[in-house]
Amino acid sequence: MHLSKTIKNLNLICACIFIGGLAFLSNDKKALANEFKIGEIFEGKVILKNSSLKSVVFLPPGIYRVVAYIEHRNNNNNALAYLGLAKLNKNIVETAILVNYSIDLEQYGWQESKLCDRKNLHFIDTKANYNHEQDCYGLNHYRPTYLGSKNRFRRSFGEYLKKEGISQPQKFLTPFFRFADSSSVIEISYFFNPEAYGFGKQERTTWNSSSWHPNVIDLYPSKLAFKESVLDWTKAYYPQIKKAAFNKIDPKFNMADVNFKKFDDSNTVAIKDDEAVCDSAVNRTELQWSIKNTKDVQIAKKLGYSVLDCIRIMTKSK
């Protein structure tokens, strides 16, 4: 009798576990069923599939395609999504958008980001940075590493570009916008490639040694002007981007491009080479050798820059 009752209880427990498991799998499938398709095309805006918000992400002018998308669950079993879109022209990424957002965080909340605390940026405005509330936006310069990255999302982004014959971008100016409350989170970043705005091919550097770094950008009038244009864009669109993140949009709203006068092709050589010269000096370990290097001196003089300018840049960026 007792054995029979025990068996019934065990069967009941197993049934509950099975049903619970089905419910979990059902919820997991629901959370992970609304994926964006790689290669999918968007123009003007993207409506996210986060059930609680249905956030709208506005896109600058042009055609954007999905180049990377992943969904995963964090340690609290929260479903999160990472969406990457890119505007491609010939063989470069002109503009990219990355959206990191919650799919079903209603029950457990979210992990606080340190982004709103950063100080080493071109600009940061933190409206709120409390427990279960974050609201900040800013402007950073970004030196991406896609191919070979340990981050699965970034790696898939780079692999898509390689497959399509697109050059791996080296520099971006990146406005970002983060909004989070007790039940949801969304972080939107826009990536503007200087090469799409008249600047020459960007050289690979470290983040600290880049001539786009806040400590040294004022030594480059053209780059400073571009940074100011992107910053104006960032500040102007913060209110609309925030409203759209919570699905409160003006149907007539259209996002414009960064208002920056592109340089003629005849001017791009100087823009390209001055960075190459200075970055070369910054990254070289034997500083005295770089000062005496005849080629560096000749190129710098031709462009109107002295190698001493490069030394000043290195000193300020350390």
GROMACS .gro file of C-alpha atoms in nm, residues 3-197:
model
  195
    3LEU     CA    1   0.477   0.133  -0.201
    4SER     CA    2   0.184   0.196  -0.435
    5LYS     CA    3   0.127   0.540  -0.281
    6THR     CA    4   0.496   0.622  -0.313
    7ILE     CA    5   0.495   0.523  -0.680
    8LYS     CA    6   0.190   0.743  -0.742
    9ASN     CA    7   0.362   1.036  -0.571
   10LEU     CA    8   0.675   0.983  -0.779
   11ASN     CA    9   0.465   0.970  -1.096
   12LEU     CA   10   0.295   1.293  -0.994
   13ILE     CA   11   0.630   1.462  -0.929
   14CYS     CA   12   0.766   1.343  -1.263
   15ALA     CA   13   0.454   1.467  -1.439
   16CYS     CA   14   0.491   1.810  -1.277
   17ILE     CA   15   0.856   1.827  -1.375
   18PHE     CA   16   0.770   1.723  -1.731
   19ILE     CA   17   0.491   1.980  -1.763
   20GLY     CA   18   0.714   2.246  -1.610
   21GLY     CA   19   0.987   2.155  -1.855
   22LEU     CA   20   0.744   2.181  -2.144
   23ALA     CA   21   0.634   2.521  -2.020
   24PHE     CA   22   0.995   2.637  -1.997
   25LEU     CA   23   1.069   2.506  -2.345
   26SER     CA   24   0.752   2.670  -2.472
   27ASN     CA   25   0.856   3.003  -2.320
   28ASP     CA   26   1.208   2.958  -2.450
   29LYS     CA   27   1.080   2.880  -2.797
   30LYS     CA   28   0.850   3.181  -2.781
   31ALA     CA   29   1.136   3.406  -2.675
   32LEU     CA   30   1.366   3.272  -2.942
   33ALA     CA   31   1.118   3.239  -3.229
   34ASN     CA   32   1.106   3.603  -3.342
   35GLU     CA   33   1.451   3.620  -3.486
   36PHE     CA   34   1.556   3.862  -3.759
   37LYS     CA   35   1.684   3.695  -4.072
   38ILE     CA   36   2.039   3.757  -4.191
   39GLY     CA   37   2.021   3.966  -4.508
   40GLU     CA   38   1.678   4.106  -4.423
   41ILE     CA   39   1.639   4.464  -4.555
   42PHE     CA   40   1.513   4.769  -4.365
   43GLU     CA   41   1.474   5.137  -4.445
   44GLY     CA   42   1.366   5.421  -4.218
   45LYS     CA   43   1.305   5.219  -3.904
   46VAL     CA   44   1.307   4.875  -3.743
   47ILE     CA   45   1.038   4.754  -3.504
   48LEU     CA   46   1.185   4.522  -3.244
   49LYS     CA   47   1.014   4.209  -3.128
   50ASN     CA   48   1.051   4.274  -2.758
   51SER     CA   49   0.701   4.187  -2.643
   52SER     CA   50   0.674   4.439  -2.359
   53LEU     CA   51   0.784   4.747  -2.554
   54LYS     CA   52   0.776   4.691  -2.930
   55SER     CA   53   1.054   4.945  -2.951
   56VAL     CA   54   1.116   5.137  -3.271
   57VAL     CA   55   1.473   5.204  -3.383
   58PHE     CA   56   1.509   5.480  -3.640
   59LEU     CA   57   1.767   5.445  -3.915
   60PRO     CA   58   1.962   5.723  -4.090
   61PRO     CA   59   1.893   5.752  -4.466
   62GLY     CA   60   1.976   5.449  -4.678
   63ILE     CA   61   1.915   5.077  -4.708
   64TYR     CA   62   2.021   4.864  -4.413
   65ARG     CA   63   2.052   4.489  -4.399
   66VAL     CA   64   2.073   4.255  -4.103
   67VAL     CA   65   2.432   4.134  -4.086
   68ALA     CA   66   2.429   3.974  -3.740
   69TYR     CA   67   2.164   3.858  -3.496
   70ILE     CA   68   2.181   3.637  -3.189
   71GLU     CA   69   1.954   3.558  -2.895
   72HIS     CA   70   2.065   3.404  -2.570
   73ARG     CA   71   1.968   3.364  -2.207
   74ASN     CA   72   2.174   3.510  -1.924
   75ASN     CA   73   2.237   3.357  -1.582
   76ASN     CA   74   1.890   3.469  -1.467
   77ASN     CA   75   1.730   3.293  -1.765
   78ASN     CA   76   1.645   3.631  -1.921
   79ALA     CA   77   1.620   3.630  -2.299
   80LEU     CA   78   1.834   3.899  -2.463
   81ALA     CA   79   1.884   3.985  -2.829
   82TYR     CA   80   2.165   4.151  -3.024
   83LEU     CA   81   2.076   4.295  -3.364
   84GLY     CA   82   2.331   4.438  -3.607
   85LEU     CA   83   2.242   4.628  -3.922
   86ALA     CA   84   2.473   4.787  -4.176
   87LYS     CA   85   2.451   5.028  -4.466
   88LEU     CA   86   2.697   4.897  -4.722
   89ASN     CA   87   2.836   5.093  -5.016
   90LYS     CA   88   3.071   4.921  -5.257
   91ASN     CA   89   3.319   4.756  -5.019
   92ILE     CA   90   3.280   4.959  -4.699
   93VAL     CA   91   3.043   4.979  -4.405
   94GLU     CA   92   2.921   5.339  -4.419
   95THR     CA   93   2.695   5.322  -4.115
   96ALA     CA   94   2.603   5.046  -3.872
   97ILE     CA   95   2.350   5.011  -3.591
   98LEU     CA   96   2.375   4.775  -3.296
   99VAL     CA   97   2.073   4.716  -3.073
  100ASN     CA   98   2.103   4.519  -2.749
  101TYR     CA   99   1.763   4.461  -2.592
  102SER     CA  100   1.560   4.243  -2.359
  103ILE     CA  101   1.295   4.005  -2.486
  104ASP     CA  102   1.139   3.890  -2.158
  105LEU     CA  103   1.303   4.053  -1.857
  106GLU     CA  104   0.976   4.126  -1.676
  107GLN     CA  105   1.032   3.868  -1.402
  108TYR     CA  106   1.397   3.900  -1.308
  109GLY     CA  107   1.514   4.248  -1.407
  110TRP     CA  108   1.841   4.325  -1.582
  111GLN     CA  109   2.213   4.356  -1.526
  112GLU     CA  110   2.333   4.710  -1.465
  113SER     CA  111   2.573   4.847  -1.726
  114LYS     CA  112   2.879   5.059  -1.644
  115LEU     CA  113   2.833   5.255  -1.965
  116CYS     CA  114   2.654   5.542  -1.792
  117ASP     CA  115   2.952   5.579  -1.554
  118ARG     CA  116   3.218   5.626  -1.822
  119LYS     CA  117   3.416   5.950  -1.826
  120ASN     CA  118   3.677   5.894  -2.099
  121LEU     CA  119   3.443   5.979  -2.385
  122HIS     CA  120   3.384   6.266  -2.624
  123PHE     CA  121   3.054   6.327  -2.448
  124ILE     CA  122   2.828   6.168  -2.183
  125ASP     CA  123   2.499   6.286  -2.038
  126THR     CA  124   2.362   6.064  -1.762
  127LYS     CA  125   2.001   6.142  -1.677
  128ALA     CA  126   1.955   5.847  -1.441
  129ASN     CA  127   2.187   5.579  -1.311
  130TYR     CA  128   2.013   5.414  -1.020
  131ASN     CA  129   1.906   5.070  -0.911
  132HIS     CA  130   1.665   4.950  -1.183
  133GLU     CA  131   1.684   5.275  -1.379
  134GLN     CA  132   1.939   5.388  -1.635
  135ASP     CA  133   1.906   5.668  -1.888
  136CYS     CA  134   2.220   5.798  -2.056
  137TYR     CA  135   2.358   5.884  -2.396
  138GLY     CA  136   2.696   5.985  -2.527
  139LEU     CA  137   2.959   5.975  -2.799
  140ASN     CA  138   3.259   5.744  -2.818
  141HIS     CA  139   3.522   5.658  -3.078
  142TYR     CA  140   3.534   5.289  -3.151
  143ARG     CA  141   3.805   5.065  -3.294
  144PRO     CA  142   3.619   4.745  -3.375
  145THR     CA  143   3.754   4.393  -3.379
  146TYR     CA  144   3.516   4.162  -3.558
  147LEU     CA  145   3.700   3.874  -3.720
  148GLY     CA  146   3.852   3.651  -3.457
  149SER     CA  147   3.662   3.818  -3.173
  150LYS     CA  148   3.572   3.601  -2.875
  151ASN     CA  149   3.232   3.772  -2.874
  152ARG     CA  150   2.999   3.558  -3.084
  153PHE     CA  151   2.795   3.854  -3.207
  154ARG     CA  152   3.094   4.062  -3.319
  155ARG     CA  153   3.255   3.758  -3.477
  156SER     CA  154   2.943   3.682  -3.682
  157PHE     CA  155   2.930   4.048  -3.787
  158GLY     CA  156   3.285   4.026  -3.922
  159GLU     CA  157   3.227   3.690  -4.088
  160TYR     CA  158   2.930   3.831  -4.279
  161LEU     CA  159   3.139   4.125  -4.406
  162LYS     CA  160   3.418   3.891  -4.513
  163LYS     CA  161   3.173   3.667  -4.697
  164GLU     CA  162   3.031   3.967  -4.886
  165GLY     CA  163   3.375   4.106  -4.972
  166ILE     CA  164   3.332   4.413  -4.748
  167SER     CA  165   3.638   4.570  -4.586
  168GLN     CA  166   3.659   4.529  -4.210
  169PRO     CA  167   3.601   4.881  -4.067
  170GLN     CA  168   3.880   5.026  -3.853
  171LYS     CA  169   3.729   5.340  -3.699
  172PHE     CA  170   3.382   5.462  -3.604
  173LEU     CA  171   3.239   5.756  -3.419
  174THR     CA  172   2.966   5.600  -3.209
  175PRO     CA  173   2.668   5.774  -3.049
  176PHE     CA  174   2.501   5.545  -2.793
  177PHE     CA  175   2.170   5.555  -2.606
  178ARG     CA  176   2.083   5.331  -2.308
  179PHE     CA  177   1.741   5.308  -2.142
  180ALA     CA  178   1.649   5.058  -1.871
  181ASP     CA  179   1.390   5.016  -1.598
  182SER     CA  180   1.288   4.734  -1.369
  183SER     CA  181   1.136   4.527  -1.649
  184SER     CA  182   1.323   4.605  -1.971
  185VAL     CA  183   1.646   4.730  -2.122
  186ILE     CA  184   1.745   4.863  -2.463
  187GLU     CA  185   2.079   5.001  -2.578
  188ILE     CA  186   2.112   5.152  -2.927
  189SER     CA  187   2.446   5.243  -3.082
  190TYR     CA  188   2.504   5.411  -3.417
  191PHE     CA  189   2.841   5.371  -3.592
  192PHE     CA  190   2.948   5.640  -3.840
  193ASN     CA  191   3.249   5.548  -4.052
  194PRO     CA  192   3.472   5.849  -4.131
  195GLU     CA  193   3.555   5.692  -4.468
  196ALA     CA  194   3.193   5.754  -4.573
  197TYR     CA  195   3.230   6.126  -4.503
   0.00000   0.00000   0.00000
